[in-house]
Coordinates of C-alpha atoms in Angstrom, one line a residue:
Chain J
X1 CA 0.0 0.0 0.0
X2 CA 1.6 3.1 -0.7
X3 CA -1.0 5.6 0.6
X4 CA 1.3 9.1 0.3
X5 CA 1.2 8.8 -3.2
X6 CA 0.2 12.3 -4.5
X7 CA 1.2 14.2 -1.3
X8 CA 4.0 16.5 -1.3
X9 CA 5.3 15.5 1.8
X10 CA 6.5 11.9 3.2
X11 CA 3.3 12.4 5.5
X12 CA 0.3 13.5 6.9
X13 CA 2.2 15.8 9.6
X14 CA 4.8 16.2 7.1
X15 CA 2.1 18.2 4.1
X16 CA 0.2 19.6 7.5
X17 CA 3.4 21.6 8.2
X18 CA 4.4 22.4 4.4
X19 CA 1.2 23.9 4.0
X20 CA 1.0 26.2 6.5
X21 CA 4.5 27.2 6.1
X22 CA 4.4 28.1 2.5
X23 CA 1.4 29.8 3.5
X24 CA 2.7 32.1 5.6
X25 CA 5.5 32.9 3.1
X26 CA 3.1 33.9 0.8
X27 CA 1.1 35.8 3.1
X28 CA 4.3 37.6 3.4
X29 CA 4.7 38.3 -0.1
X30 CA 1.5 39.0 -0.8
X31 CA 1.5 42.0 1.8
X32 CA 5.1 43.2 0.7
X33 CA 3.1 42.9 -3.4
X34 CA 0.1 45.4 -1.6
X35 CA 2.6 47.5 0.2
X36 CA 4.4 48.0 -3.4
X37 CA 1.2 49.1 -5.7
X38 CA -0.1 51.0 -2.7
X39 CA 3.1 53.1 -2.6
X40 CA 3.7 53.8 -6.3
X41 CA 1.2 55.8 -7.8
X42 CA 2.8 55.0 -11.4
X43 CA 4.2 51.5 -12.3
X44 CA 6.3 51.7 -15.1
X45 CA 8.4 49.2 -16.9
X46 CA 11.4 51.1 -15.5
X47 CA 10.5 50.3 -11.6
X48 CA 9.0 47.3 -12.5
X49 CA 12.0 45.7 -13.4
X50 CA 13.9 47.8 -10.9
X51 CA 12.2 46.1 -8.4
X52 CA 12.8 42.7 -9.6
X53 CA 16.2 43.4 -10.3
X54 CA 17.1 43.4 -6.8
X55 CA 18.6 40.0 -5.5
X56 CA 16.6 40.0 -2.6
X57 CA 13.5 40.2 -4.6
X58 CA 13.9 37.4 -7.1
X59 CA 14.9 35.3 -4.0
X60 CA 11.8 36.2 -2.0
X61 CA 9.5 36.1 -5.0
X62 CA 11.3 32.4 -6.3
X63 CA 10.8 31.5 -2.0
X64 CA 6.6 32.7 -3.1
X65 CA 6.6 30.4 -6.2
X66 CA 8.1 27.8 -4.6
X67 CA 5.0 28.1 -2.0
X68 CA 3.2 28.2 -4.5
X69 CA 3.9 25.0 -5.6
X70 CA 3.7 23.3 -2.6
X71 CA 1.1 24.5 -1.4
X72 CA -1.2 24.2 -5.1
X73 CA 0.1 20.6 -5.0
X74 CA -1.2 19.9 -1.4
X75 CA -4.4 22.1 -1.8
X76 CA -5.4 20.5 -4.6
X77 CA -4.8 17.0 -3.3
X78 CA -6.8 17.9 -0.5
X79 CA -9.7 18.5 -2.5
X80 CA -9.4 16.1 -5.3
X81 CA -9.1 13.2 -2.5
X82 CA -12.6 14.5 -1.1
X83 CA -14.2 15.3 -4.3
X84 CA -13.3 12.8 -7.2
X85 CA -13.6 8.7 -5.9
X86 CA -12.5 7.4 -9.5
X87 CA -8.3 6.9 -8.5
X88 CA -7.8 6.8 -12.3
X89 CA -9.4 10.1 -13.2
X90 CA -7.7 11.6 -9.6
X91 CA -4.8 10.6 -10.5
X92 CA -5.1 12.3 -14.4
X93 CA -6.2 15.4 -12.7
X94 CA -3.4 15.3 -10.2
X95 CA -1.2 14.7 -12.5
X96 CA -2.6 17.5 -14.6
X97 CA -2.1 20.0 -12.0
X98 CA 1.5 19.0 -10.4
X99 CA 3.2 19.4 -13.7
X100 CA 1.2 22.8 -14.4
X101 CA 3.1 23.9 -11.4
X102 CA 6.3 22.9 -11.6
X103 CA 6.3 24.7 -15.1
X104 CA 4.8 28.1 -13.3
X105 CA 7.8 27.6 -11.3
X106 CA 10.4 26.7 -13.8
X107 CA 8.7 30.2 -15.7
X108 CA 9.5 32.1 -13.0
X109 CA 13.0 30.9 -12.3
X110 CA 13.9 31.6 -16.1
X111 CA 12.1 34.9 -15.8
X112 CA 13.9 36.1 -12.8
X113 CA 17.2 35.1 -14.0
X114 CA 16.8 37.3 -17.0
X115 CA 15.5 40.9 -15.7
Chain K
X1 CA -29.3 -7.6 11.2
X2 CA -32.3 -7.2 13.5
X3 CA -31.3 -10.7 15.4
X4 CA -28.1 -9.2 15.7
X5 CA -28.9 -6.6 17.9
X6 CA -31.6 -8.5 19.5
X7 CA -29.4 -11.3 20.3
X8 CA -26.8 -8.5 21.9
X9 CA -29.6 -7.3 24.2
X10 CA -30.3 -10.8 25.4
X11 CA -27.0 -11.1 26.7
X12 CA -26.8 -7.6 28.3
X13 CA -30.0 -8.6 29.7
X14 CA -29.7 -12.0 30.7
X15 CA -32.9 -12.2 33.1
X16 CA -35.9 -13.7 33.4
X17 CA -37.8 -10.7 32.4
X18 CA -35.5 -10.2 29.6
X19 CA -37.8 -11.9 28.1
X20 CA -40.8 -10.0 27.6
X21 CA -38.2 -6.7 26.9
X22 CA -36.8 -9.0 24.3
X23 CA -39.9 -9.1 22.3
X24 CA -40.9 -5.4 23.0
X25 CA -37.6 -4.9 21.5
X26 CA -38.2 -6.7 18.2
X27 CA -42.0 -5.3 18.1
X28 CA -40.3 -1.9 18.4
X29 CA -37.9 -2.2 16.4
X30 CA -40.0 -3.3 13.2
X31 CA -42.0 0.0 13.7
X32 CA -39.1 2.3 13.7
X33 CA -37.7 0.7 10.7
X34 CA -41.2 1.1 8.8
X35 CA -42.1 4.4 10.4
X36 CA -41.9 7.2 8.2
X37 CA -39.0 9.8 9.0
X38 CA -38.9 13.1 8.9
X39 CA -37.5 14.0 5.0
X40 CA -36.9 18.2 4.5
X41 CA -35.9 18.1 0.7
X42 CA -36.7 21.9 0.5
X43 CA -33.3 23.6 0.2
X44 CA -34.5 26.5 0.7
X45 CA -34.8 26.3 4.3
X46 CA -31.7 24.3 4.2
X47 CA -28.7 26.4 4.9
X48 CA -24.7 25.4 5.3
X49 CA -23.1 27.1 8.5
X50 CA -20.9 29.4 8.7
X51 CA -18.4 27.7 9.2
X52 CA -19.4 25.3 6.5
X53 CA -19.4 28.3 4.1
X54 CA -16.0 29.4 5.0
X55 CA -14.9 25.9 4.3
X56 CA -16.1 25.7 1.2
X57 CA -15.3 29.5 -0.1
X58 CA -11.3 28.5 0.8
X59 CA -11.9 25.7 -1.3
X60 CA -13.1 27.6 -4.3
X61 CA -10.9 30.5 -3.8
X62 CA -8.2 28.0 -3.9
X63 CA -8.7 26.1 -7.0
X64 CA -9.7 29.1 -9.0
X65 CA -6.5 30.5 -7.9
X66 CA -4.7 27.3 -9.1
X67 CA -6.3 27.7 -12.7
X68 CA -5.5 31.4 -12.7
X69 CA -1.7 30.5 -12.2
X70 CA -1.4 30.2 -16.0
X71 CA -2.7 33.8 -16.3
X72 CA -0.4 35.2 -13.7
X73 CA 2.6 33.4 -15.2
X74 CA 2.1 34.4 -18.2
X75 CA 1.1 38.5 -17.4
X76 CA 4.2 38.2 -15.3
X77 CA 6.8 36.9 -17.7
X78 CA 5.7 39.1 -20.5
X79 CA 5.5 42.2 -18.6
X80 CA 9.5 41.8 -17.4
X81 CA 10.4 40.5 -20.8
X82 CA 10.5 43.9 -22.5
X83 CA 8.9 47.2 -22.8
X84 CA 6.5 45.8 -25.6
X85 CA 6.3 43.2 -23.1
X86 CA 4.7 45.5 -20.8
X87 CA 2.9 47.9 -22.7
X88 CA 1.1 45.0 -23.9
X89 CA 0.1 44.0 -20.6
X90 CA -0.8 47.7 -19.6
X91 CA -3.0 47.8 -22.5
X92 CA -4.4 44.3 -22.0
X93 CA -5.6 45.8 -18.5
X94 CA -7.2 48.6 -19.3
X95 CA -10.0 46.5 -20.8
X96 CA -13.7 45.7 -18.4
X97 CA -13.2 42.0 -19.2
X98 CA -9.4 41.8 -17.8
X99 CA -10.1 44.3 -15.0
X100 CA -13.2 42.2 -13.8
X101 CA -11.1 38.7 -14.5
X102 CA -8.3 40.4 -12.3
X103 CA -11.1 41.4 -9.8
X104 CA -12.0 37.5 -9.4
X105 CA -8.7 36.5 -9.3
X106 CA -7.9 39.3 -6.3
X107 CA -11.1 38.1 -4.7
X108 CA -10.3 34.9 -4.8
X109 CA -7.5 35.8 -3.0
X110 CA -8.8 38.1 -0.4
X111 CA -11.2 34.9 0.2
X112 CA -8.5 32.4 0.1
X113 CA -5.9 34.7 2.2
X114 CA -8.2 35.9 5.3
X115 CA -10.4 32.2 6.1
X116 CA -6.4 31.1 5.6
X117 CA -5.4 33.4 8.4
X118 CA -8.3 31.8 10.7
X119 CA -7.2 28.5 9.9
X120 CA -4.0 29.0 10.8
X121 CA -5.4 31.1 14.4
X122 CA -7.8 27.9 14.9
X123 CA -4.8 25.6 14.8
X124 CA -3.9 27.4 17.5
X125 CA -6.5 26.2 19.6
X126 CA -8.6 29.5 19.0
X127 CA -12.3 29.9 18.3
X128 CA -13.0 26.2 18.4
X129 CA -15.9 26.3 20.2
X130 CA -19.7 27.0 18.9
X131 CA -20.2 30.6 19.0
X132 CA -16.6 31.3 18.3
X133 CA -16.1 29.4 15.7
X134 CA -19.4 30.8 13.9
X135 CA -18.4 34.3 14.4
X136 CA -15.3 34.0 13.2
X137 CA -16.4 32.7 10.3
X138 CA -18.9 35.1 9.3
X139 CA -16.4 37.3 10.5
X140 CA -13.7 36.3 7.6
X141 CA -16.6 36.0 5.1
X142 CA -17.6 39.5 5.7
X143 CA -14.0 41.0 6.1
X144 CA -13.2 39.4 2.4
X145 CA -16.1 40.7 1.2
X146 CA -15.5 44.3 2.1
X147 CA -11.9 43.5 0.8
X148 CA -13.3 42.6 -2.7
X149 CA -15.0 45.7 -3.1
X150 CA -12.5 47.4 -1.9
X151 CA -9.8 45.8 -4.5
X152 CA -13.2 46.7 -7.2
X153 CA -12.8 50.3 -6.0
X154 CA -8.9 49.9 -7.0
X155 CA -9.1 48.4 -10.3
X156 CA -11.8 50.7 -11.6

């Protein structure tokens, strides 16, 4: 029996604690995001990339993608174990959904490393 | 499965007048099988609790974030890939239908982001009981409301 197929994490506890953590980093992120448009009344292409120029930045917003794909990959295994019996079709959709975020987080690496 | 449980309250019984409760029993039971019970179909007067509705609204917020990913990526690698790049984008959001899908994706958001925050409170042992937990969660319902109409207010 391998029950943590589709999970993230080795376990139970394990996805429990990767979810809230990437949680909170993007909490963190998305408050630093609000904090930015809510203080520049003009975003150009010039501060744009200015902003994600800065090493700190691509690291903090590659740290938000990368709880974004965590915590997409638990999230969605959450639901999809309560909402779709069929393992075949659950395991499509799964499927479906982990590779769509591990390219949204390749993108974003590539993307970063060029601006 | 009736002789089941009647045979388990013979032996918790295991008395002379057993007997007689033993048949009561079975008599009883055979009505409350056949008895008609109460059905309320009318979902209308059927309504999920708050907390029920929280639940469910992370849920939603959640995957229609997830879909929306492919949006975001893509608005956020062409808006850093040039100045066409992101002229393109600029342009792209000046139009109602962008605006009002980047309103539902921010909403989704706000939804997603503030029942998250009392998730992660009630993992701490808060606002587990009854009342608490109900206000709470009409609490984060209406807070992400009034956060969605504010983000509306934004946008337009």
């Amino acid at each position: 029996m391998v029950r943590e197929a589709g999970t993230f994490g080795r376990s139970g506890p394990h996805d429990f604690i990767l979810l809230r953590a990437s949680a909170v980093v993007m909490l963190l992120y998305v408050l630093f995001m609000v904090g930015f448009f809510a203080s520049t009344a003009d975003v150009t292409y010039a501060n744009w990339t200015g902003l994600f120029s800065n090493l700190w930045m691509k690291v903090f917003t590659l740290l938000a993608l990368t709880g974004v794909l965590v915590h997409g990959w638990i999230g969605i295994w959450q639901v999809l174990t309560d909402y779709v019996k069929a393992s075949g079709v659950r395991a499509f959709i799964q499927f479906v959904f982990s590779v769509g975020l591990i390219i949204v987080w390749l993108t974003g690496l590539f993307v970063l490393w060029g601006v | 499965m009736v002789d089941i449980l009647t045979y388990v309250e013979v032996a918790l019984i295991n008395s002379a007048p057993g007997i007689l409760y033993i048949s009561w029993c079975f008599i009883e039971r055979q009505s409350i099988v056949k008895k008609e019970r109460p059905v309320n179909l009318d979902l209308s007067t059927i309504q999920f609790p708050a907390a029920a509705k929280a639940s469910i609204l992370h849920r939603v917020s959640g995957v229609i974030m997830l879909v929306s990913l492919a949006f975001l990526i893509w608005a956020f690698a062409t808006s850093l890939s040039g100045p066409e790049g992101f002229a393109q984008v600029e342009s792209i959001m000046t139009s109602f239908i962008a605006k009002f899908i980047g309103w539902g994706i921010l909403t989704a958001l706000g939804f997603h982001l503030i029942i998250g925050i009392r998730h992660l409170i009630m993992d701490m042992g808060f606002w587990e009981e009854l009342d608490s937990g109900r206000a709470s969660a009409t609490a984060s319902i209406v807070i992400s409301i009034i956060v969605s109409v504010l983000v509306g207010v934004w946008l337009w």
